CSV table of C-alpha atoms in Angstrom, one decimal:
chain,number,residue,atom,x,y,z
C,1,MET,CA,79.3,-277.0,-11.7
C,2,ALA,CA,77.6,-273.6,-12.0
C,3,GLN,CA,80.9,-272.1,-13.5
C,4,LEU,CA,81.3,-275.1,-15.8
C,5,GLU,CA,77.8,-274.7,-17.1
C,6,GLY,CA,78.6,-271.1,-17.8
C,7,TYR,CA,81.5,-272.1,-20.0
C,8,TYR,CA,79.3,-274.6,-21.8
C,9,PHE,CA,76.7,-271.9,-22.3
C,10,SER,CA,79.3,-269.3,-23.6
C,11,ALA,CA,80.8,-272.0,-26.0
C,12,ALA,CA,77.4,-273.1,-27.3
C,13,LEU,CA,76.2,-269.4,-27.8
C,14,SER,CA,79.5,-268.5,-29.5
C,15,CYS,CA,79.4,-271.3,-31.8
C,16,THR,CA,75.8,-271.0,-33.0
C,17,PHE,CA,76.4,-267.2,-33.6
C,18,LEU,CA,79.5,-268.0,-35.6
C,19,VAL,CA,77.6,-270.5,-37.6
C,20,SER,CA,74.6,-268.1,-38.1
C,21,CYS,CA,77.1,-265.2,-39.3
C,22,LEU,CA,78.4,-267.7,-42.0
C,23,LEU,CA,74.9,-268.4,-43.1
C,24,PHE,CA,73.9,-264.8,-43.0
C,25,SER,CA,76.9,-264.1,-45.4
C,26,ALA,CA,75.7,-266.7,-47.8
C,27,PHE,CA,72.1,-265.5,-47.5
C,28,SER,CA,73.5,-261.9,-48.4
C,29,ARG,CA,75.5,-263.0,-51.2
C,30,ALA,CA,72.6,-264.9,-52.9
C,31,LEU,CA,69.7,-262.7,-51.9
C,32,ARG,CA,70.6,-259.0,-52.7
C,33,GLU,CA,67.1,-257.9,-53.3
C,34,PRO,CA,64.0,-258.2,-50.9
C,35,TYR,CA,62.2,-261.6,-51.2
C,36,MET,CA,58.7,-262.7,-50.4
C,37,ASP,CA,57.1,-260.5,-47.6
C,38,GLU,CA,60.3,-258.5,-47.5
C,39,ILE,CA,59.1,-256.5,-50.5
C,40,PHE,CA,56.7,-254.9,-48.1
C,41,HIS,CA,58.7,-254.9,-44.8
C,42,LEU,CA,62.1,-253.6,-46.1
C,43,PRO,CA,60.9,-250.6,-48.1
C,44,GLN,CA,58.8,-249.6,-45.1
C,45,ALA,CA,61.7,-249.9,-42.8
C,46,GLN,CA,63.9,-247.7,-45.0
C,47,ARG,CA,61.2,-245.1,-45.1
C,48,TYR,CA,61.2,-245.0,-41.4
C,49,CYS,CA,65.1,-244.9,-41.4
C,50,GLU,CA,64.9,-241.9,-43.6
C,51,GLY,CA,62.6,-240.1,-41.0
C,52,HIS,CA,59.4,-240.6,-43.1
C,53,PHE,CA,57.0,-241.7,-40.3
C,54,SER,CA,53.6,-240.3,-41.7
C,55,LEU,CA,50.7,-242.4,-42.4
C,56,SER,CA,50.7,-241.3,-46.0
C,57,GLN,CA,54.0,-243.2,-46.2
C,58,TRP,CA,52.6,-246.4,-44.8
C,59,ASP,CA,52.3,-249.4,-47.2
C,60,PRO,CA,48.7,-250.7,-47.0
C,61,MET,CA,49.7,-254.3,-47.9
C,62,ILE,CA,51.4,-254.5,-44.6
C,63,THR,CA,49.0,-256.1,-41.8
C,64,THR,CA,51.2,-255.9,-38.8
C,65,LEU,CA,52.1,-252.8,-36.5
C,66,PRO,CA,55.4,-251.1,-37.0
C,67,GLY,CA,57.3,-252.6,-34.1
C,68,LEU,CA,60.0,-254.2,-36.1
C,69,TYR,CA,60.6,-251.0,-38.2
C,70,LEU,CA,60.7,-248.7,-35.1
C,71,LEU,CA,63.1,-251.0,-33.2
C,72,SER,CA,65.2,-251.4,-36.4
C,73,VAL,CA,65.7,-247.7,-36.5
C,74,GLY,CA,66.6,-247.5,-32.9
C,75,VAL,CA,69.3,-250.1,-33.6
C,76,VAL,CA,70.7,-248.9,-37.1
C,77,LYS,CA,70.6,-245.3,-36.7
C,78,PRO,CA,73.0,-245.1,-33.5
C,79,ALA,CA,75.5,-247.0,-35.6
C,80,SER,CA,75.5,-244.2,-38.1
C,81,TRP,CA,76.3,-241.6,-35.3
C,82,ILE,CA,78.9,-243.8,-33.6
C,83,PHE,CA,80.8,-245.1,-36.7
C,84,GLY,CA,79.9,-242.3,-39.1
C,85,TRP,CA,78.4,-244.5,-41.5
C,86,SER,CA,76.3,-243.1,-44.3
C,87,GLU,CA,72.4,-243.4,-44.3
C,88,HIS,CA,72.7,-245.7,-47.5
C,89,VAL,CA,74.8,-248.1,-45.4
C,90,VAL,CA,72.9,-248.3,-42.1
C,91,CYS,CA,69.4,-248.6,-43.8
C,92,SER,CA,70.7,-251.0,-46.4
C,93,ILE,CA,69.0,-254.5,-46.8
C,94,GLY,CA,71.8,-256.3,-45.0
C,95,MET,CA,71.8,-253.9,-42.1
C,96,LEU,CA,68.1,-254.3,-41.6
C,97,ARG,CA,68.3,-258.1,-41.8
C,98,PHE,CA,71.2,-258.1,-39.5
C,99,VAL,CA,68.6,-256.9,-36.8
C,100,ASN,CA,67.0,-260.3,-36.6
C,101,LEU,CA,70.3,-261.9,-36.1
C,102,LEU,CA,70.8,-259.8,-33.1
C,103,PHE,CA,67.4,-261.0,-32.1
C,104,SER,CA,68.4,-264.5,-32.4
C,105,VAL,CA,71.2,-264.1,-29.9
C,106,GLY,CA,68.7,-262.4,-27.5
C,107,ASN,CA,66.4,-265.5,-28.1
C,108,PHE,CA,69.2,-268.0,-27.4
C,109,TYR,CA,69.8,-266.4,-24.0
C,110,LEU,CA,66.3,-266.2,-23.1
C,111,LEU,CA,65.5,-269.7,-23.9
C,112,TYR,CA,68.4,-270.8,-21.6
C,113,LEU,CA,66.9,-268.4,-18.8
C,114,LEU,CA,63.6,-269.9,-19.3
C,115,LEU,CA,64.7,-273.5,-19.2
C,116,ARG,CA,66.4,-272.8,-15.7
C,117,LYS,CA,63.3,-271.1,-14.4
C,118,VAL,CA,60.7,-273.4,-15.7
C,119,GLN,CA,62.5,-276.8,-15.2
C,120,PRO,CA,62.7,-278.1,-11.8
C,121,ARG,CA,66.1,-278.3,-10.5
C,122,HIS,CA,67.2,-281.7,-9.4
C,123,LYS,CA,70.3,-284.0,-9.5
C,124,ALA,CA,68.8,-285.9,-12.6
C,125,THR,CA,68.8,-282.7,-14.7
C,126,SER,CA,72.3,-281.9,-15.8
C,127,SER,CA,73.7,-278.7,-17.4
C,128,VAL,CA,74.4,-280.6,-20.4
C,129,GLN,CA,70.6,-281.3,-20.9
C,130,ARG,CA,69.8,-277.5,-20.4
C,131,ILE,CA,72.5,-276.5,-22.9
C,132,LEU,CA,71.5,-279.0,-25.4
C,133,SER,CA,67.8,-278.1,-25.0
C,134,THR,CA,68.7,-274.5,-25.5
C,135,VAL,CA,70.7,-275.1,-28.8
C,136,THR,CA,67.9,-277.2,-29.9
C,137,LEU,CA,65.1,-274.7,-29.5
C,138,ALA,CA,67.5,-271.9,-30.9
C,139,ILE,CA,67.8,-273.8,-34.1
C,140,PHE,CA,64.4,-274.9,-34.3
C,141,PRO,CA,64.0,-275.0,-38.2
C,142,THR,CA,61.0,-272.9,-38.7
C,143,LEU,CA,62.1,-270.3,-36.4
C,144,TYR,CA,66.0,-270.5,-37.4
C,145,PHE,CA,65.4,-269.8,-41.1
C,146,PHE,CA,63.6,-266.5,-40.5
C,147,ASN,CA,66.5,-265.2,-38.5
C,148,PHE,CA,68.0,-264.5,-41.8
C,149,LEU,CA,65.1,-262.7,-43.4
C,150,TYR,CA,63.3,-259.4,-42.5
C,151,TYR,CA,60.4,-260.9,-41.0
C,152,THR,CA,58.8,-260.3,-37.8
C,153,GLU,CA,59.3,-263.8,-36.4
C,154,ALA,CA,62.7,-263.2,-34.4
C,155,GLY,CA,61.6,-260.0,-32.7
C,156,SER,CA,58.1,-261.3,-31.9
C,157,MET,CA,59.9,-264.4,-30.4
C,158,PHE,CA,62.1,-262.2,-28.4
C,159,PHE,CA,59.7,-260.0,-26.8
C,160,THR,CA,57.1,-262.8,-25.9
C,161,LEU,CA,59.9,-265.0,-24.3
C,162,PHE,CA,61.1,-262.0,-22.4
C,163,ALA,CA,57.6,-261.2,-21.3
C,164,TYR,CA,57.0,-264.7,-20.1
C,165,LEU,CA,60.4,-264.8,-18.2
C,166,MET,CA,59.6,-261.6,-16.4
C,167,CYS,CA,56.1,-263.1,-15.5
C,168,LEU,CA,57.8,-266.2,-14.1
C,169,TYR,CA,60.0,-263.9,-11.9
C,170,GLY,CA,57.0,-262.0,-10.7
C,171,ASN,CA,57.8,-258.9,-12.3
C,172,HIS,CA,54.3,-258.4,-14.0
C,173,LYS,CA,54.5,-254.7,-14.9
C,174,THR,CA,57.6,-255.3,-17.0
C,175,SER,CA,56.1,-258.4,-18.4
C,176,ALA,CA,53.0,-256.5,-19.6
C,177,LEU,CA,55.2,-253.8,-21.1
C,178,LEU,CA,57.1,-256.4,-22.9
C,179,GLY,CA,53.8,-257.9,-23.9
C,180,PHE,CA,52.8,-254.7,-25.5
C,181,CYS,CA,56.2,-254.6,-27.6
C,182,GLY,CA,55.4,-258.2,-28.6
C,183,PHE,CA,52.0,-256.8,-29.8
C,184,MET,CA,53.6,-254.1,-31.7
C,185,PHE,CA,55.5,-256.8,-33.8
C,186,ARG,CA,52.2,-259.1,-34.4
C,187,GLN,CA,48.9,-258.5,-33.0
C,188,THR,CA,48.2,-262.1,-32.1
C,189,ASN,CA,50.8,-261.9,-29.4
C,190,ILE,CA,48.4,-260.2,-27.2
C,191,ILE,CA,47.2,-264.0,-26.6
C,192,TRP,CA,50.7,-264.8,-25.1
C,193,ALA,CA,50.3,-261.7,-22.9
C,194,VAL,CA,47.1,-263.1,-21.7
C,195,PHE,CA,48.9,-266.4,-21.2
C,196,CYS,CA,51.4,-264.8,-18.8
C,197,ALA,CA,48.2,-263.4,-16.8
C,198,GLY,CA,46.8,-266.9,-17.1
C,199,ASN,CA,50.2,-268.4,-15.6
C,200,VAL,CA,49.8,-266.1,-12.6
C,201,ILE,CA,46.0,-267.3,-12.3
C,202,ALA,CA,46.9,-270.7,-12.7
C,203,GLN,CA,49.7,-270.8,-10.0
C,204,LYS,CA,47.1,-269.3,-7.5
C,205,LEU,CA,44.4,-271.9,-8.4
C,206,THR,CA,46.9,-274.7,-8.1
C,207,GLU,CA,47.8,-273.5,-4.7
C,208,ALA,CA,44.3,-273.3,-3.4
C,209,TRP,CA,43.5,-276.6,-5.2
C,210,LYS,CA,46.1,-278.3,-3.3
C,211,THR,CA,44.8,-276.9,0.0
C,212,GLU,CA,41.4,-277.9,-0.8
C,213,LEU,CA,42.5,-281.5,-1.4
C,214,GLN,CA,44.6,-281.5,1.8
C,215,LYS,CA,41.6,-280.3,3.8
C,216,LYS,CA,39.4,-283.0,2.4
C,217,LYS,CA,42.0,-285.7,3.2
C,218,GLU,CA,42.3,-284.5,6.8
C,219,GLU,CA,38.4,-284.5,7.0
C,220,ARG,CA,38.4,-288.1,5.5
C,221,LEU,CA,35.5,-287.4,3.4
C,222,PRO,CA,34.5,-290.4,1.1
C,223,PRO,CA,35.6,-289.9,-2.5
C,224,VAL,CA,33.1,-288.9,-5.1
C,225,ARG,CA,32.7,-291.6,-7.8
C,226,GLY,CA,31.2,-291.8,-11.2
C,227,PRO,CA,31.6,-290.5,-14.6
C,228,PHE,CA,33.4,-287.1,-14.9
C,229,SER,CA,33.7,-287.0,-11.1
C,230,GLU,CA,37.1,-285.2,-11.3
C,231,PHE,CA,35.6,-282.6,-13.7
C,232,ARG,CA,32.8,-281.9,-11.5
C,233,LYS,CA,35.0,-281.6,-8.5
C,234,ILE,CA,37.1,-279.0,-10.4
C,235,LEU,CA,34.2,-277.2,-11.6
C,236,ARG,CA,32.7,-276.8,-8.0
C,237,PHE,CA,36.2,-275.6,-7.0
C,238,LEU,CA,36.4,-273.1,-9.7
C,239,LEU,CA,32.8,-271.7,-9.0
C,240,ALA,CA,33.6,-271.4,-5.3
C,241,TYR,CA,37.1,-269.7,-5.8
C,242,SER,CA,35.6,-267.2,-8.5
C,243,THR,CA,32.8,-266.2,-5.9
C,244,SER,CA,35.1,-265.1,-3.4
C,245,PHE,CA,35.8,-261.4,-3.2
C,246,LYS,CA,39.1,-261.9,-1.4
C,247,ASN,CA,40.3,-264.4,-4.0
C,248,LEU,CA,39.3,-262.1,-7.0
C,249,SER,CA,40.9,-259.0,-5.4
C,250,ALA,CA,44.3,-261.1,-4.8
C,251,LEU,CA,44.2,-261.9,-8.4
C,252,LEU,CA,43.3,-258.5,-9.7
C,253,LEU,CA,46.2,-257.0,-7.7
C,254,LEU,CA,48.7,-259.4,-9.4
C,255,THR,CA,47.2,-259.2,-13.1
C,256,TRP,CA,46.1,-255.6,-13.4
C,257,PRO,CA,49.1,-254.7,-15.8
C,258,TYR,CA,47.8,-257.4,-18.2
C,259,GLY,CA,44.2,-256.3,-17.8
C,260,LEU,CA,45.3,-253.0,-18.8
C,261,LEU,CA,47.0,-254.1,-21.9
C,262,ALA,CA,43.8,-256.3,-22.8
C,263,LEU,CA,41.8,-253.0,-22.5
C,264,LEU,CA,44.2,-251.2,-24.7
C,265,PHE,CA,44.0,-254.0,-27.1
C,266,CYS,CA,40.2,-253.8,-27.1
C,267,ALA,CA,40.4,-250.0,-27.6
C,268,PHE,CA,42.8,-250.8,-30.6
C,269,VAL,CA,40.2,-253.4,-32.2
C,270,ALA,CA,37.5,-250.8,-31.7
C,271,VAL,CA,39.2,-247.9,-33.3
C,272,ASN,CA,40.8,-250.0,-36.0
C,273,GLY,CA,37.7,-252.0,-36.8
C,274,GLY,CA,39.5,-255.3,-36.4
C,275,VAL,CA,42.6,-257.1,-35.5
C,276,VAL,CA,44.4,-256.8,-38.8
C,277,ILE,CA,45.6,-253.5,-40.2
C,278,GLY,CA,46.2,-252.8,-44.1
C,279,ASP,CA,45.2,-255.7,-46.4
C,280,ARG,CA,42.3,-257.4,-44.6
C,281,SER,CA,41.0,-259.2,-47.6
C,282,SER,CA,43.6,-262.1,-47.3
C,283,HIS,CA,43.7,-262.2,-43.4
C,284,GLU,CA,39.9,-262.8,-42.7
C,285,ALA,CA,39.2,-264.7,-39.3
C,286,CYS,CA,37.3,-267.7,-39.2
C,287,LEU,CA,36.6,-270.9,-37.3
C,288,HIS,CA,39.3,-273.1,-38.7
C,289,PHE,CA,39.4,-275.9,-36.1
C,290,PRO,CA,41.7,-278.3,-38.2
C,291,GLN,CA,44.3,-275.8,-37.4
C,292,LEU,CA,44.6,-277.5,-34.0
C,293,PHE,CA,45.0,-280.9,-35.7
C,294,TYR,CA,47.7,-279.4,-38.0
C,295,PHE,CA,49.5,-277.9,-35.0
C,296,CYS,CA,49.5,-281.3,-33.3
C,297,SER,CA,50.8,-283.0,-36.3
C,298,PHE,CA,53.6,-280.4,-36.5
C,299,THR,CA,54.7,-280.8,-32.8
C,300,LEU,CA,54.5,-284.5,-33.3
C,301,PHE,CA,57.0,-284.2,-36.3
C,302,PHE,CA,59.3,-281.8,-34.7
C,303,SER,CA,59.3,-283.6,-31.2
C,304,PHE,CA,59.1,-287.0,-32.4
C,305,PRO,CA,62.1,-288.2,-30.2
C,306,HIS,CA,60.0,-287.3,-27.0
C,307,LEU,CA,56.5,-288.0,-28.4
C,308,LEU,CA,57.0,-291.0,-30.5
C,309,SER,CA,58.0,-294.4,-29.2
C,310,LEU,CA,56.8,-298.0,-29.2
C,311,SER,CA,55.8,-297.8,-25.4
C,312,LYS,CA,53.8,-294.5,-26.0
C,313,ILE,CA,52.1,-296.0,-29.0
C,314,ARG,CA,51.3,-299.1,-26.7
C,315,ALA,CA,50.0,-296.9,-23.8
C,316,PHE,CA,47.9,-295.0,-26.3
C,317,LEU,CA,46.2,-298.2,-27.7
C,318,CYS,CA,45.6,-299.6,-24.4
C,319,LEU,CA,43.8,-296.4,-23.4
C,320,VAL,CA,41.7,-296.4,-26.5
C,321,TRP,CA,40.8,-300.0,-25.7
C,322,LYS,CA,39.9,-299.2,-22.2
C,323,ARG,CA,37.8,-296.1,-23.2
C,324,LYS,CA,36.3,-297.0,-26.4
C,325,LEU,CA,33.2,-294.9,-26.1
C,326,GLN,CA,35.1,-291.7,-25.2
C,327,PHE,CA,37.4,-292.2,-28.2
C,328,LEU,CA,34.8,-292.9,-30.6
C,329,ALA,CA,33.1,-289.7,-29.6
C,330,VAL,CA,36.3,-287.7,-30.0
C,331,THR,CA,36.8,-289.3,-33.3
C,332,LEU,CA,33.4,-288.5,-34.7
C,333,VAL,CA,33.6,-284.9,-33.3
C,334,SER,CA,37.1,-284.6,-35.0
C,335,ILE,CA,35.7,-286.1,-38.2
C,336,PHE,CA,32.8,-283.5,-38.2
C,337,LEU,CA,35.3,-280.5,-37.5
C,338,VAL,CA,37.5,-281.7,-40.6
C,339,TRP,CA,34.4,-281.9,-42.7
C,340,ARG,CA,32.6,-278.8,-41.8
C,341,PHE,CA,35.6,-276.4,-41.1
C,342,THR,CA,38.4,-277.1,-43.4
C,343,TYR,CA,39.4,-274.2,-45.4
C,344,ALA,CA,42.1,-273.9,-48.0
C,345,HIS,CA,43.3,-270.2,-48.3
C,346,LYS,CA,43.9,-268.8,-51.9
C,347,TYR,CA,47.8,-268.4,-50.9
C,348,LEU,CA,48.0,-272.1,-49.9
C,349,LEU,CA,46.6,-273.2,-53.2
C,350,ALA,CA,48.6,-270.7,-55.3
C,351,ASP,CA,52.1,-270.0,-53.9
C,352,ASN,CA,54.2,-272.7,-54.7
C,353,ARG,CA,57.4,-271.3,-53.0
C,354,HIS,CA,56.0,-272.4,-49.5
C,355,TYR,CA,56.5,-276.0,-48.3
C,356,THR,CA,52.9,-275.9,-47.2
C,357,PHE,CA,51.9,-275.8,-50.7
C,358,TYR,CA,53.3,-279.3,-51.4
C,359,VAL,CA,52.0,-280.7,-48.1
C,360,TRP,CA,48.5,-279.8,-49.0
C,361,LYS,CA,48.9,-280.8,-52.8
C,362,ARG,CA,50.6,-284.1,-52.1
C,363,VAL,CA,48.8,-285.2,-49.0
C,364,PHE,CA,45.4,-283.5,-48.4
C,365,GLN,CA,44.4,-283.1,-52.2
C,366,ARG,CA,45.5,-286.6,-53.1
C,367,HIS,CA,42.2,-287.8,-52.3
C,368,GLU,CA,39.0,-286.5,-50.4
C,369,ILE,CA,39.2,-289.3,-47.9
C,370,VAL,CA,42.9,-288.4,-46.9
C,371,ARG,CA,41.8,-285.7,-44.5
C,372,TYR,CA,39.6,-288.0,-42.7
C,373,LEU,CA,42.1,-291.1,-42.5
C,374,LEU,CA,44.5,-288.7,-40.8
C,375,VAL,CA,42.0,-288.1,-37.9
C,376,PRO,CA,43.5,-291.1,-35.7
C,377,LEU,CA,47.0,-289.5,-36.2
C,378,TYR,CA,45.6,-286.3,-35.0
C,379,ILE,CA,44.2,-287.7,-31.8
C,380,PHE,CA,47.2,-289.7,-31.2
C,381,ALA,CA,49.4,-286.5,-31.6
C,382,GLY,CA,47.1,-284.5,-29.4
C,383,TRP,CA,47.0,-287.1,-26.5
C,384,SER,CA,50.8,-287.5,-26.8
C,385,ILE,CA,51.2,-283.9,-26.3
C,386,ALA,CA,48.7,-283.8,-23.5
C,387,ASP,CA,50.5,-286.7,-21.9
C,388,SER,CA,54.0,-284.9,-22.1
C,389,LEU,CA,52.5,-281.9,-20.2
C,390,LYS,CA,51.1,-284.1,-17.3
C,391,SER,CA,53.7,-282.9,-14.9
C,392,LYS,CA,52.2,-279.5,-15.3
C,393,PRO,CA,49.3,-278.5,-13.0
C,394,ILE,CA,45.8,-278.8,-14.6
C,395,PHE,CA,45.2,-275.2,-14.6
C,396,TRP,CA,48.3,-274.4,-16.3
C,397,ASN,CA,47.4,-276.9,-19.0
C,398,LEU,CA,43.9,-275.3,-19.3
C,399,MET,CA,45.4,-271.9,-19.8
C,400,PHE,CA,47.9,-273.2,-22.4
C,401,PHE,CA,45.3,-274.9,-24.4
C,402,VAL,CA,42.9,-272.1,-24.3
C,403,CYS,CA,45.6,-269.7,-25.6
C,404,LEU,CA,46.8,-272.3,-28.3
C,405,PHE,CA,43.1,-272.5,-29.6
C,406,ALA,CA,42.9,-268.7,-29.6
C,407,VAL,CA,46.0,-268.3,-31.7
C,408,THR,CA,45.6,-271.1,-34.1
C,409,VAL,CA,41.9,-271.6,-34.8
C,410,PRO,CA,41.0,-268.0,-36.2
C,411,GLN,CA,43.7,-268.4,-38.9
C,412,LYS,CA,42.4,-269.3,-42.3
C,413,LEU,CA,45.9,-269.7,-43.8
C,414,LEU,CA,47.9,-272.8,-42.9
C,415,GLU,CA,51.4,-271.5,-42.5
C,416,PHE,CA,54.1,-273.1,-40.3
C,417,ARG,CA,55.3,-269.7,-39.1
C,418,TYR,CA,52.1,-269.4,-37.0
C,419,PHE,CA,52.9,-272.6,-34.9
C,420,ILE,CA,56.4,-271.4,-33.9
C,421,LEU,CA,55.5,-269.6,-30.7
C,422,PRO,CA,53.1,-272.1,-29.3
C,423,TYR,CA,55.5,-274.9,-30.2
C,424,VAL,CA,58.4,-273.3,-28.3
C,425,ILE,CA,56.3,-272.6,-25.2
C,426,TYR,CA,55.2,-276.1,-25.4
C,427,ARG,CA,58.6,-277.5,-25.7
C,428,LEU,CA,60.1,-275.3,-22.9
C,429,ASN,CA,57.4,-276.8,-20.3
C,430,ILE,CA,57.7,-280.5,-21.1
C,431,PRO,CA,60.3,-282.2,-18.7
C,432,LEU,CA,63.7,-282.2,-19.9
C,433,PRO,CA,64.4,-285.4,-22.0
C,434,PRO,CA,67.2,-287.6,-21.7
C,435,THR,CA,70.6,-286.5,-23.2
C,436,SER,CA,70.4,-289.2,-25.9
C,437,ARG,CA,66.9,-287.9,-27.0
C,438,LEU,CA,68.2,-284.3,-27.1
C,439,VAL,CA,71.2,-285.2,-29.2
C,440,CYS,CA,68.8,-287.1,-31.7
C,441,GLU,CA,66.5,-284.1,-31.8
C,442,LEU,CA,69.4,-281.6,-32.3
C,443,GLY,CA,70.9,-283.8,-35.0
C,444,CYS,CA,67.5,-283.9,-36.9
C,445,TYR,CA,67.1,-280.2,-36.6
C,446,ALA,CA,70.6,-279.7,-38.0
C,447,VAL,CA,69.8,-281.9,-40.9
C,448,ILE,CA,66.7,-280.1,-41.7
C,449,ASN,CA,68.2,-276.8,-41.5
C,450,PHE,CA,71.0,-278.0,-43.8
C,451,LEU,CA,68.4,-279.1,-46.3
C,452,THR,CA,66.3,-276.2,-45.9
C,453,PHE,CA,69.2,-273.7,-46.6
C,454,TYR,CA,70.5,-275.8,-49.4
C,455,ILE,CA,67.3,-275.8,-51.2
C,456,PHE,CA,66.7,-272.1,-50.6
C,457,LEU,CA,70.1,-271.0,-51.8
C,458,HIS,CA,70.8,-273.4,-54.6
C,459,LYS,CA,67.5,-275.0,-55.9
C,460,THR,CA,66.0,-272.0,-57.5
C,461,PHE,CA,63.4,-271.7,-60.2
C,462,GLN,CA,61.3,-269.2,-62.2
C,463,TRP,CA,57.6,-268.7,-63.0
C,464,PRO,CA,56.7,-268.5,-66.7
C,465,ASP,CA,55.3,-265.1,-66.4
C,466,SER,CA,58.1,-263.5,-64.3
C,467,PRO,CA,62.0,-263.2,-64.9
C,468,ASP,CA,62.4,-263.3,-60.9
C,469,THR,CA,64.3,-265.9,-59.3
C,470,GLN,CA,62.0,-267.9,-56.9
C,471,ARG,CA,63.1,-270.1,-53.8
C,472,PHE,CA,61.6,-272.7,-51.7
C,473,MET,CA,60.9,-271.7,-48.1
C,474,TRP,CA,58.9,-272.5,-44.9
């Protein structure tokens, strides 16, 4: 069976890469000039490729660190030495974009390895399910689209997934080093390096919690009842665990590489005067709590075969009826957060090349009350996501949701790209769905990708004040 799974994997990877190469060719023919953010990234990479690394050559409009450009030079430069290609060829737009296509192959392999590591192995889980899950995540529409443009998404995903994999295998020094590489692609990836450390801490807390529960069971102590009794028990356990020098020293020995990386990040923020480099005016941090609601809706949409069913809706409604006061409180808090902390970034309102522009204009701007009417949907989506992760230990869930909060809420701009990493990590950790649902999900992703690429390549338009061709994209 293991050998057969290897054949399945090779066939899936080869077919996906072949389709990607055909799409890359179509992109290259249609898009011969830099597009959107590429107008900043490509010239900067070409300057690095020509050996101009001085700060005076840096484009102040770029807000991320130069990880993508440095790695691109490390990939394309050896090609000029090996094949004798000219600098004009190896530093061309096509060659630099192709670097992200290579990252997509690495991401495919990493997704497969992570599914094998994260998902418990039992007879009910077939090799077909793992392969289908890998292909589905590899062509996840928002991620897959950016494999063909010179953006940071593919490389950022590669190093973050690689760091997570090394963390799961217990190689924490390598994980922290890869986390640093991810940070060099996008500063917010430091949160996923913290998530790796949190994964280690959650594992140790879960082991200690199980021991604590077993001890109480053997002592036959009467269960503590009342509102929030489980929460109080966990809080007391965490307090006792964190005041033990032995426990803290054991955790420090395991997580010190991540701590070192966190200190390096703090030093960077202190020296730089903030997380963002370059143009900070358009990337100001704020408390944008509805970003969590947008992420939940995004996840519900792309994972609807797993999160949306009549049985789930019935279970949710029964729970709402059973716990009316709790859900009323959650609803009121959510309405307050939507009212007080909703922001519309100037790019969201002005740039009609992004799908988010139309989502905002045709849904949220249709009427003031729409944003409040969506609150029940947000609550259902959040509950459904939490319910799908109930197989994971409570401490893992705590770490994941804290990191999700940290990576989404400070962002003022609503952009689907910011949801890619948390979505993929979430999707990797839910139980493997039945084959029928995976086929449904894969089919939906294929249709969305077809429509996205068709619209991008063929449904172009022009602005009245510009002769340049404009295209619709994520």
